CSV table of C-alpha atoms in Angstrom, one decimal:
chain,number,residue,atom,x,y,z
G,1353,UNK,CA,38.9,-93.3,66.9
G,1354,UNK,CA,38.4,-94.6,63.6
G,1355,UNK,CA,34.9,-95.8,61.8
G,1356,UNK,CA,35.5,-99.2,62.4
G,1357,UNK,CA,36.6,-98.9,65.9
G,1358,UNK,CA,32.9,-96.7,66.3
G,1359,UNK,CA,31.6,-99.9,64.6
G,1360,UNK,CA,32.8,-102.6,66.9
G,1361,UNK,CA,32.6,-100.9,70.4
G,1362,UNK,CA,28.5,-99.8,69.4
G,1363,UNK,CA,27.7,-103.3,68.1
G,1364,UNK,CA,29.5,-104.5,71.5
G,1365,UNK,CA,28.0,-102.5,73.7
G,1366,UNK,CA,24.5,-103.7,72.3
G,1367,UNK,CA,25.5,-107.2,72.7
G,1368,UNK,CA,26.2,-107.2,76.5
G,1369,UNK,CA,22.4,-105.6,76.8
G,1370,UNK,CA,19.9,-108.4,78.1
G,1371,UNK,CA,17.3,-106.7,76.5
G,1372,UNK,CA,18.8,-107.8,72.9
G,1373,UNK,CA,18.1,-110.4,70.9
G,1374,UNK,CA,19.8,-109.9,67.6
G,1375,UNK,CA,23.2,-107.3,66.7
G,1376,UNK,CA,24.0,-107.3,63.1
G,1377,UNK,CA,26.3,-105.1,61.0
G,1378,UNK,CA,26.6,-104.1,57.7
G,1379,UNK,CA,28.2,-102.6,54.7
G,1380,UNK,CA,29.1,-98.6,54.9
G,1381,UNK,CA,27.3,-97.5,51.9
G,1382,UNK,CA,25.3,-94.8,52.9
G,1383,UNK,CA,22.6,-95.1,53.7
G,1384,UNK,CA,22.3,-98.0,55.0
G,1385,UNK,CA,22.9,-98.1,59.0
G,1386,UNK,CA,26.2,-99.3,60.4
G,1387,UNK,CA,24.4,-101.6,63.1
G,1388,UNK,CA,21.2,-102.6,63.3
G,1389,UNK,CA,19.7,-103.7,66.7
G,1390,UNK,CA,16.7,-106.3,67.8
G,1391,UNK,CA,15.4,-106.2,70.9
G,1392,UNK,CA,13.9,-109.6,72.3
G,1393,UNK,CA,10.1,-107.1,72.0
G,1394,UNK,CA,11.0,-107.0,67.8
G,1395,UNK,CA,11.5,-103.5,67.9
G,1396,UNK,CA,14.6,-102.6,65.4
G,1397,UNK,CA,17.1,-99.6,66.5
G,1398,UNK,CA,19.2,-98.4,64.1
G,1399,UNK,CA,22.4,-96.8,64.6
G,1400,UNK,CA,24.9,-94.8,62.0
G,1401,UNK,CA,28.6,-94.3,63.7
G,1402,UNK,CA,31.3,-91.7,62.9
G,1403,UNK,CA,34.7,-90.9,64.3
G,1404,UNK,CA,36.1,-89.1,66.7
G,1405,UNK,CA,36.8,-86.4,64.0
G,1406,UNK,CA,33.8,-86.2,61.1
G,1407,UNK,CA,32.1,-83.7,60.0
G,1408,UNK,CA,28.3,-83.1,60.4
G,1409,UNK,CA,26.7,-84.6,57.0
């Protein structure tokens, strides 16, 4: 699976999550997170992806 393809399934997955208010994404210069997550309580979860076949960093 490529980076992008981590991208789009984790910031869909948040999306179907009742508990989630806002999903945003953003640009893949490190490090600033992949997806960044707001949950209807304000609380922010943020998530870095990688592919199927990266190494550790």
């Amino acid at each position: 699976m490529t980076h992008n393809q981590v991208v789009q399934l984790t910031s869909n997955w948040f999306k179907i999550k009742p508990e989630v208010e806002l999903v945003s994404r953003f640009s893949y210069d490190f490090p600033v997170p992949d997806v960044q997550v707001q949950l209807k309580t304000k609380e922010i979860i943020q998530v870095e992806c990688k592919p199927s076949g990266a190494n550790k960093r």
